Amino acid sequence: MSRILTVKNLVTRFYTFDGVVHALNGVSFHLDHGETLAIVGESGSGKSVTMMSLLHLLPMPPARIEEGEAVFEDDDGPIDLLKLSKPERRRVRGGKIGYIFQDALSALNPVMTVGRQVRESIMEHLSLDQKAARERTIQLLEHVGIPGAKSRYGNYPHQFSGGMRQRVMIAVAIACDPKIVIADEPTTALDVTVQAQIIELTKRIQDELGISVIWITHDLGVVAGIADRVLVMYAGSAVEISPVDRLYEHPQHPYTEGLLAALPRVGAKRGKRLASIKGSPPDLQEPPRHCQFAWRCPYNFDRCWASAPPLFEVGEGHYTKCYYDMDQERPR
Amino acid sequence: MPEPNGPPTATADPAPEYLVRVEHLKKHFPIMRGIVWQRQVGAVKAVDDISFGIRAGETLGVVGESGCGKSTTGRAILQLQPPSSGRVFLDEVELTGLNESALRRVRPRMQMIFQDSYDSLNPRHSVGRIIMEPMVVQGIMEEADRRSRMAELLDLVGLNLNHAVRYPHEFSGGQRQRINIARALALNPDFIVCDEPISALDVSIQAQVVNLFEDLQRKLGLTYLFIAHDLSMVQHISDRVAVMYLGKVMELADRDDLFDDPLHPYTQSLISAVPVPDPKLERNRRRITLQGEVPSPARPPRGCVFHTRCPLAQEICSEQAPEYREVLPEHFVACHFADRKGGSKISV
Ligand SMILES: Nc1ncnc2c1ncn2[C@@H]1O[C@H](COP(=O)(O)OP(=O)(O)OP(=O)(O)O)[C@@H](O)[C@H]1O
Ligand SMILES: Nc1ncnc2c1ncn2[C@@H]1O[C@H](COP(=O)(O)OP(=O)(O)OP(=O)(O)O)[C@@H](O)[C@H]1O
Ligand code: SF4
Ligand code: SF4
Ligand SMILES: [Mg+2]
Ligand SMILES: [Mg+2]
C-alpha cells in the first residue's frame, strides 16, 4: 500500500500564562491510501491537537508548532502541510482533507441554512456555478441519508437532530472529493443506535470513494470495529502503533495493556474485579525527561527514569515506545 | 449477595423483599406557551408509568438512550422533583406525600451522585469542609466527631487526610468523584442513586471508580440505582438491569438473562449496537441497525412507544400499548409478542 500522509516528529506546545503546555512531544505516524487509522487515548493525551496541528486549526498564539513535518502526497507531488501558505491551507483544508468534529452544532454556522453551508464549501473548492453546486448539495445530503433532502435544504442546523447534523458534517467533509477525512470523536455525543448508523455510513462512503480516514476516539470498542491500524496516544506521545488485530491480541506497551484490561469483558463472571491502572496521567507542564507512563507503570525500572524511550519496532508495522519487552519479561 | 456486616435495613418483620419500591411512577413536565397568559399546551412525558423494586444490597442498572428518563427517574425516587403521580417507598415508608420535615428525616438514608463531579463541588470550600457539610446541615454531631468521621470517609474512598485541606480544582476527575462519593456516604445512607458517575472519566480511571463502588457496597451493604449509557459497564456492575425507552421500562431482568437472552426488540437492538473491543468479533458481527432516532417525549408514538423503529412492529403495535408484565420468572417485558417462544426475537 502506498502512503498518502507521513507525519514526522510533530512537536506542538501552548504558551499560556500558567506556563508551557507540552501537548505533543514528537509524534510520528503515517496513513496509507484507503485505510482507516484510529487514534485512541485518554482526555488530554493530544489527539485533537495532532489533528488541528495538521489542519492549521490551532489558535496561534498560544499554540506553536515547534518542529516536525507532515508530508501529504498531492496529485502533483508531495507537499508539507505544516509549511503551507494561507491560500494553500484553505485549498487543502475542507478540500483535499475533509474533517468532522464531535460537536456538529458548533461546527456549523447557526444562522445559515444547512444547504447553503454545504453549497458554499463546494463552490470554494470546486469550480461549479451556484446551480450545479446546489444540485450536488442535494445529491450529497441524500447520499448521507437525510430523508427529504430537497425540502430540508433550507433548514437551519438547530432543526436537525444530533445524528442528522453529524450526517450533514459528513456531507460537508466529502463534498469536494477529499483524499483524507479526519474525524475527531464524530460519534461520541451520539446515542449508540445512532452511532451504529453513522459508523455504517462512514464505512460505506469510504468504500465507495476510496478515502483514507483518521478516526479519533477514546472508545476501544469503536476502534475494533472501524480501524485497520491503531495509534495509541499517552501524554503527548504516540506510545504504540499497530495493526488492529495485533494490538488487541498482543499489546506491546504497558499502557495499552492496562487500557484493554480495564474494560469489562462480555460474559465475565459476576463479582469479578476490573483491572485498573493506578494513578492518573501527568500534567504536561514539564517536558518529558523520562517515560511519561513511569509513575503508573507496573514494569518500570531504572532506565525508564533516565530518558524517554524511543520508538522500537516489535513486529511488522508494530511499534512501541517502551524499554521493557513484555514477551521476554525483561528489558530490551 | 450475603451481607454479614450490612446495616439493618428493615424494621418491619419479616424483612420486606424490596428496599425501594416504585409503583406507577409518572413525571410529566408541562409545556407552556404564551407570553402574558401562559397556558399549558402539552407535556413532556419524561417518566410515564414505571414500576419496579430494588432489593437491599443489590445494584439495579438503568440503561437507555439520551432523554429516555433515567435521571428523572432517579430524582423522582429521591423526591428531589415531586412525581406527577405514582408511589415510592423506602422500606415501608411511603416517600410520596411526605411533608418537608418528615422528608428531611429520611433524606440521610438516600443520596445521589452525579456525572459532573466538578459542578457538584463548591470550588471555594476545602475538601474536608465539603465532606463535613452534610453532617453540619443535619446538625447531629460534635465538631470533633465530624472531623474523625471525615477522616474515616477519606480513607474509605482511597484518599487521605492531607487531601482534606486542598480544593476541588487541585484534583483529577477520578479523585473528584471520590470526594463526591465520600460526601454522599457522610450520613451513612443505605440507598444511592448513581447518575452516570463514571461517564466523564477516562477508561483507566473508570475501572478504579467502579471498583470503589463495588468495594463500598460489599463493606457497607449499600443499595444502588446505577444509571449509565455504557452497556458493558452496567452489565459489569449490576445484579439486575432495567432498559428504558421514552419514559417507559421496556425490559427488566437479571443481568445475565437480560444480556444473554434479551426478550424485548429494543434491548436486542441496543445490545447489538454496542461495539465490542474485539476486532475479529466486530468484523463477523451481524448488527441490528435501527432506523431513525428516538421520537420526542412531548409527542410519544401511540400504542407501543417503540413501534416507529421496531423491526417486528405489527398493526396492533401502533394501536395498543403492550402490557409490562412478568413473562418469565423475574423477567419483565413490555412487548405484545414476548410470551410466544421466540415471538419477540429479531433475526439477523
Ligand atoms: N488552547 C489551548 N491552550 C492551552 N492548552 C491547550 C489548548 N488546547 C489544548 N491544550 C492542551 O493540550 C493537551 C492535549 O489536548 P487535546 O485537546 O489534544 O486532547 P485530546 O486527546 O483531544 O483529549 P479529549 O479526549 O479530551 O478530546 C491538553 O493538555 C490540553 O489541555
Ligand atoms: N425540568 C425539566 N423540564 C422539562 N423537561 C425536562 C426537565 N427535565 C427533563 N426533561 C425532559 O425529560 C426527558 C427525560 O430527561 P432525563 O434527563 O431524565 O433523561 P436521561 O435518560 O437522564 O438522559 P441523558 O442520558 O441525556 O442524561 C427529556 O426529554 C428531557 O428533555
Ligand atoms: S518505558 Fe518503562 S516505565 Fe515506560 S512504559 Fe515501558 S516499562 Fe513502563
Ligand atoms: S409491541 Fe410491537 S412495536 Fe413494541 S416492541 Fe413489541 S413488536 Fe415491537
Ligand atoms: Mg479531543
Ligand atoms: Mg441523565
mmCIF file with all atom_site columns, N, CA and C and ligand atoms in Angstrom, chain B residues 250 263-266 302-318 320-323 325 333-338 343-344 346, ligand 4:
data_model
loop_
_atom_site.group_PDB
_atom_site.id
_atom_site.type_symbol
_atom_site.label_atom_id
_atom_site.label_alt_id
_atom_site.label_comp_id
_atom_site.label_asym_id
_atom_site.label_entity_id
_atom_site.label_seq_id
_atom_site.pdbx_PDB_ins_code
_atom_site.Cartn_x
_atom_site.Cartn_y
_atom_site.Cartn_z
_atom_site.occupancy
_atom_site.B_iso_or_equiv
_atom_site.pdbx_formal_charge
_atom_site.auth_seq_id
_atom_site.auth_comp_id
_atom_site.auth_asym_id
_atom_site.auth_atom_id
_atom_site.pdbx_PDB_model_num
ATOM   1   N  N   . MET B 1 250 ? -38.852 -0.936  29.258 1.00 0.00 ? 250 MET B N   1
ATOM   2   C  CA  . MET B 1 250 ? -39.168 -1.893  28.206 1.00 0.00 ? 250 MET B CA  1
ATOM   3   C  C   . MET B 1 250 ? -38.921 -3.316  28.683 1.00 0.00 ? 250 MET B C   1
ATOM   4   N  N   . LEU B 1 263 ? -35.380 -10.234 25.628 1.00 0.00 ? 263 LEU B N   1
ATOM   5   C  CA  . LEU B 1 263 ? -36.662 -10.567 25.005 1.00 0.00 ? 263 LEU B CA  1
ATOM   6   C  C   . LEU B 1 263 ? -37.288 -9.376  24.285 1.00 0.00 ? 263 LEU B C   1
ATOM   7   N  N   . HIS B 1 264 ? -36.958 -8.165  24.711 1.00 0.00 ? 264 HIS B N   1
ATOM   8   C  CA  . HIS B 1 264 ? -37.574 -7.009  24.064 1.00 0.00 ? 264 HIS B CA  1
ATOM   9   C  C   . HIS B 1 264 ? -36.767 -6.601  22.827 1.00 0.00 ? 264 HIS B C   1
ATOM   10  N  N   . PRO B 1 265 ? -37.451 -6.321  21.716 1.00 0.00 ? 265 PRO B N   1
ATOM   11  C  CA  . PRO B 1 265 ? -36.728 -5.930  20.496 1.00 0.00 ? 265 PRO B CA  1
ATOM   12  C  C   . PRO B 1 265 ? -35.810 -4.720  20.701 1.00 0.00 ? 265 PRO B C   1
ATOM   13  N  N   . TYR B 1 266 ? -36.202 -3.786  21.566 1.00 0.00 ? 266 TYR B N   1
ATOM   14  C  CA  . TYR B 1 266 ? -35.334 -2.635  21.786 1.00 0.00 ? 266 TYR B CA  1
ATOM   15  C  C   . TYR B 1 266 ? -34.052 -3.039  22.510 1.00 0.00 ? 266 TYR B C   1
ATOM   16  N  N   . ARG B 1 302 ? -48.224 6.574   19.536 1.00 0.00 ? 302 ARG B N   1
ATOM   17  C  CA  . ARG B 1 302 ? -49.349 5.837   20.122 1.00 0.00 ? 302 ARG B CA  1
ATOM   18  C  C   . ARG B 1 302 ? -49.011 4.355   20.224 1.00 0.00 ? 302 ARG B C   1
ATOM   19  N  N   . GLY B 1 303 ? -49.739 3.672   21.045 1.00 0.00 ? 303 GLY B N   1
ATOM   20  C  CA  . GLY B 1 303 ? -49.524 2.230   21.157 1.00 0.00 ? 303 GLY B CA  1
ATOM   21  C  C   . GLY B 1 303 ? -48.186 1.947   21.810 1.00 0.00 ? 303 GLY B C   1
ATOM   22  N  N   . CYS B 1 304 ? -47.431 1.016   21.258 1.00 0.00 ? 304 CYS B N   1
ATOM   23  C  CA  . CYS B 1 304 ? -46.086 0.751   21.769 1.00 0.00 ? 304 CYS B CA  1
ATOM   24  C  C   . CYS B 1 304 ? -45.184 1.912   21.360 1.00 0.00 ? 304 CYS B C   1
ATOM   25  N  N   . VAL B 1 305 ? -44.529 2.568   22.333 1.00 0.00 ? 305 VAL B N   1
ATOM   26  C  CA  . VAL B 1 305 ? -43.729 3.756   22.006 1.00 0.00 ? 305 VAL B CA  1
ATOM   27  C  C   . VAL B 1 305 ? -42.545 3.420   21.092 1.00 0.00 ? 305 VAL B C   1
ATOM   28  N  N   . PHE B 1 306 ? -42.202 2.150   20.991 1.00 0.00 ? 306 PHE B N   1
ATOM   29  C  CA  . PHE B 1 306 ? -41.064 1.755   20.166 1.00 0.00 ? 306 PHE B CA  1
ATOM   30  C  C   . PHE B 1 306 ? -41.487 1.404   18.732 1.00 0.00 ? 306 PHE B C   1
ATOM   31  N  N   . HIS B 1 307 ? -42.783 1.444   18.426 1.00 0.00 ? 307 HIS B N   1
ATOM   32  C  CA  . HIS B 1 307 ? -43.226 0.850   17.153 1.00 0.00 ? 307 HIS B CA  1
ATOM   33  C  C   . HIS B 1 307 ? -42.685 1.575   15.923 1.00 0.00 ? 307 HIS B C   1
ATOM   34  N  N   . THR B 1 308 ? -42.349 2.892   16.050 1.00 0.00 ? 308 THR B N   1
ATOM   35  C  CA  . THR B 1 308 ? -41.844 3.605   14.864 1.00 0.00 ? 308 THR B CA  1
ATOM   36  C  C   . THR B 1 308 ? -40.462 3.114   14.434 1.00 0.00 ? 308 THR B C   1
ATOM   37  N  N   . ARG B 1 309 ? -39.749 2.416   15.323 1.00 0.00 ? 309 ARG B N   1
ATOM   38  C  CA  . ARG B 1 309 ? -38.409 1.944   14.971 1.00 0.00 ? 309 ARG B CA  1
ATOM   39  C  C   . ARG B 1 309 ? -38.286 0.427   15.054 1.00 0.00 ? 309 ARG B C   1
ATOM   40  N  N   . CYS B 1 310 ? -39.320 -0.220  15.500 1.00 0.00 ? 310 CYS B N   1
ATOM   41  C  CA  . CYS B 1 310 ? -39.206 -1.655  15.776 1.00 0.00 ? 310 CYS B CA  1
ATOM   42  C  C   . CYS B 1 310 ? -39.291 -2.482  14.503 1.00 0.00 ? 310 CYS B C   1
ATOM   43  N  N   . PRO B 1 311 ? -38.291 -3.344  14.253 1.00 0.00 ? 311 PRO B N   1
ATOM   44  C  CA  . PRO B 1 311 ? -38.313 -4.185  13.050 1.00 0.00 ? 311 PRO B CA  1
ATOM   45  C  C   . PRO B 1 311 ? -39.446 -5.221  13.083 1.00 0.00 ? 311 PRO B C   1
ATOM   46  N  N   . LEU B 1 312 ? -40.027 -5.480  14.249 1.00 0.00 ? 312 LEU B N   1
ATOM   47  C  CA  . LEU B 1 312 ? -41.058 -6.512  14.342 1.00 0.00 ? 312 LEU B CA  1
ATOM   48  C  C   . LEU B 1 312 ? -42.469 -5.944  14.442 1.00 0.00 ? 312 LEU B C   1
ATOM   49  N  N   . ALA B 1 313 ? -42.594 -4.623  14.331 1.00 0.00 ? 313 ALA B N   1
ATOM   50  C  CA  . ALA B 1 313 ? -43.891 -3.989  14.595 1.00 0.00 ? 313 ALA B CA  1
ATOM   51  C  C   . ALA B 1 313 ? -44.995 -4.547  13.686 1.00 0.00 ? 313 ALA B C   1
ATOM   52  N  N   . GLN B 1 314 ? -46.142 -4.810  14.290 1.00 0.00 ? 314 GLN B N   1
ATOM   53  C  CA  . GLN B 1 314 ? -47.345 -5.241  13.568 1.00 0.00 ? 314 GLN B CA  1
ATOM   54  C  C   . GLN B 1 314 ? -48.420 -4.165  13.752 1.00 0.00 ? 314 GLN B C   1
ATOM   55  N  N   . GLU B 1 315 ? -49.579 -4.397  13.132 1.00 0.00 ? 315 GLU B N   1
ATOM   56  C  CA  . GLU B 1 315 ? -50.639 -3.401  13.221 1.00 0.00 ? 315 GLU B CA  1
ATOM   57  C  C   . GLU B 1 315 ? -51.012 -3.087  14.663 1.00 0.00 ? 315 GLU B C   1
ATOM   58  N  N   . ILE B 1 316 ? -51.133 -4.114  15.463 1.00 0.00 ? 316 ILE B N   1
ATOM   59  C  CA  . ILE B 1 316 ? -51.576 -3.938  16.853 1.00 0.00 ? 316 ILE B CA  1
ATOM   60  C  C   . ILE B 1 316 ? -50.645 -2.986  17.631 1.00 0.00 ? 316 ILE B C   1
ATOM   61  N  N   . CYS B 1 317 ? -49.360 -2.975  17.224 1.00 0.00 ? 317 CYS B N   1
ATOM   62  C  CA  . CYS B 1 317 ? -48.361 -2.210  17.975 1.00 0.00 ? 317 CYS B CA  1
ATOM   63  C  C   . CYS B 1 317 ? -48.623 -0.706  17.918 1.00 0.00 ? 317 CYS B C   1
ATOM   64  N  N   . SER B 1 318 ? -49.207 -0.222  16.823 1.00 0.00 ? 318 SER B N   1
ATOM   65  C  CA  . SER B 1 318 ? -49.462 1.211   16.731 1.00 0.00 ? 318 SER B CA  1
ATOM   66  C  C   . SER B 1 318 ? -50.821 1.569   17.329 1.00 0.00 ? 318 SER B C   1
ATOM   67  N  N   . GLN B 1 320 ? -52.273 -0.354  20.256 1.00 0.00 ? 320 GLN B N   1
ATOM   68  C  CA  . GLN B 1 320 ? -52.446 -0.740  21.646 1.00 0.00 ? 320 GLN B CA  1
ATOM   69  C  C   . GLN B 1 320 ? -51.089 -0.829  22.337 1.00 0.00 ? 320 GLN B C   1
ATOM   70  N  N   . ALA B 1 321 ? -50.972 -0.198  23.502 1.00 0.00 ? 321 ALA B N   1
ATOM   71  C  CA  . ALA B 1 321 ? -49.719 -0.276  24.244 1.00 0.00 ? 321 ALA B CA  1
ATOM   72  C  C   . ALA B 1 321 ? -49.594 -1.659  24.868 1.00 0.00 ? 321 ALA B C   1
ATOM   73  N  N   . PRO B 1 322 ? -48.422 -2.303  24.721 1.00 0.00 ? 322 PRO B N   1
ATOM   74  C  CA  . PRO B 1 322 ? -48.267 -3.623  25.337 1.00 0.00 ? 322 PRO B CA  1
ATOM   75  C  C   . PRO B 1 322 ? -48.210 -3.498  26.856 1.00 0.00 ? 322 PRO B C   1
ATOM   76  N  N   . GLU B 1 323 ? -48.679 -4.522  27.519 1.00 0.00 ? 323 GLU B N   1
ATOM   77  C  CA  . GLU B 1 323 ? -48.649 -4.517  28.982 1.00 0.00 ? 323 GLU B CA  1
ATOM   78  C  C   . GLU B 1 323 ? -47.241 -4.874  29.456 1.00 0.00 ? 323 GLU B C   1
ATOM   79  N  N   . ARG B 1 325 ? -45.197 -6.836  31.819 1.00 0.00 ? 325 ARG B N   1
ATOM   80  C  CA  . ARG B 1 325 ? -45.593 -7.988  32.627 1.00 0.00 ? 325 ARG B CA  1
ATOM   81  C  C   . ARG B 1 325 ? -44.447 -8.979  32.800 1.00 0.00 ? 325 ARG B C   1
ATOM   82  N  N   . VAL B 1 333 ? -41.219 -7.733  30.667 1.00 0.00 ? 333 VAL B N   1
ATOM   83  C  CA  . VAL B 1 333 ? -41.098 -7.231  29.300 1.00 0.00 ? 333 VAL B CA  1
ATOM   84  C  C   . VAL B 1 333 ? -42.383 -6.513  28.901 1.00 0.00 ? 333 VAL B C   1
ATOM   85  N  N   . ALA B 1 334 ? -42.222 -5.412  28.121 1.00 0.00 ? 334 ALA B N   1
ATOM   86  C  CA  . ALA B 1 334 ? -43.385 -4.732  27.551 1.00 0.00 ? 334 ALA B CA  1
ATOM   87  C  C   . ALA B 1 334 ? -43.353 -4.886  26.043 1.00 0.00 ? 334 ALA B C   1
ATOM   88  N  N   . CYS B 1 335 ? -43.778 -6.048  25.548 1.00 0.00 ? 335 CYS B N   1
ATOM   89  C  CA  . CYS B 1 335 ? -43.901 -6.267  24.107 1.00 0.00 ? 335 CYS B CA  1
ATOM   90  C  C   . CYS B 1 335 ? -45.033 -7.266  23.897 1.00 0.00 ? 335 CYS B C   1
ATOM   91  N  N   . HIS B 1 336 ? -45.880 -6.996  22.900 1.00 0.00 ? 336 HIS B N   1
ATOM   92  C  CA  . HIS B 1 336 ? -47.036 -7.860  22.662 1.00 0.00 ? 336 HIS B CA  1
ATOM   93  C  C   . HIS B 1 336 ? -46.655 -9.315  22.431 1.00 0.00 ? 336 HIS B C   1
ATOM   94  N  N   . PHE B 1 337 ? -45.467 -9.526  21.869 1.00 0.00 ? 337 PHE B N   1
ATOM   95  C  CA  . PHE B 1 337 ? -45.158 -10.872 21.381 1.00 0.00 ? 337 PHE B CA  1
ATOM   96  C  C   . PHE B 1 337 ? -44.159 -11.628 22.257 1.00 0.00 ? 337 PHE B C   1
ATOM   97  N  N   . ALA B 1 338 ? -43.880 -11.091 23.436 1.00 0.00 ? 338 ALA B N   1
ATOM   98  C  CA  . ALA B 1 338 ? -42.818 -11.682 24.248 1.00 0.00 ? 338 ALA B CA  1
ATOM   99  C  C   . ALA B 1 338 ? -43.210 -13.019 24.873 1.00 0.00 ? 338 ALA B C   1
ATOM   100 N  N   . GLY B 1 343 ? -41.101 -15.204 19.898 1.00 0.00 ? 343 GLY B N   1
ATOM   101 C  CA  . GLY B 1 343 ? -42.034 -14.273 19.255 1.00 0.00 ? 343 GLY B CA  1
ATOM   102 C  C   . GLY B 1 343 ? -41.528 -12.854 19.159 1.00 0.00 ? 343 GLY B C   1
ATOM   103 N  N   . SER B 1 344 ? -40.628 -12.453 20.092 1.00 0.00 ? 344 SER B N   1
ATOM   104 C  CA  . SER B 1 344 ? -40.150 -11.076 20.067 1.00 0.00 ? 344 SER B CA  1
ATOM   105 C  C   . SER B 1 344 ? -38.660 -11.006 19.724 1.00 0.00 ? 344 SER B C   1
ATOM   106 N  N   . ILE B 1 346 ? -35.615 -10.624 17.183 1.00 0.00 ? 346 ILE B N   1
ATOM   107 C  CA  . ILE B 1 346 ? -35.254 -10.133 15.858 1.00 0.00 ? 346 ILE B CA  1
ATOM   108 C  C   . ILE B 1 346 ? -34.190 -11.059 15.294 1.00 0.00 ? 346 ILE B C   1
HETATM 109 S  S1  . SF4 C 2 .   ? -45.015 -4.331  20.978 1.00 0.00 ? 4   SF4 C S1  1
HETATM 110 FE FE1 . SF4 C 2 .   ? -44.706 -4.336  18.773 1.00 0.00 ? 4   SF4 C FE1 1
HETATM 111 S  S2  . SF4 C 2 .   ? -43.585 -2.433  18.342 1.00 0.00 ? 4   SF4 C S2  1
HETATM 112 FE FE2 . SF4 C 2 .   ? -43.478 -2.812  20.528 1.00 0.00 ? 4   SF4 C FE2 1
HETATM 113 S  S3  . SF4 C 2 .   ? -41.575 -3.887  20.804 1.00 0.00 ? 4   SF4 C S3  1
HETATM 114 FE FE3 . SF4 C 2 .   ? -43.137 -5.462  20.605 1.00 0.00 ? 4   SF4 C FE3 1
HETATM 115 S  S4  . SF4 C 2 .   ? -43.187 -5.930  18.427 1.00 0.00 ? 4   SF4 C S4  1
HETATM 116 FE FE4 . SF4 C 2 .   ? -42.052 -4.016  18.630 1.00 0.00 ? 4   SF4 C FE4 1
#
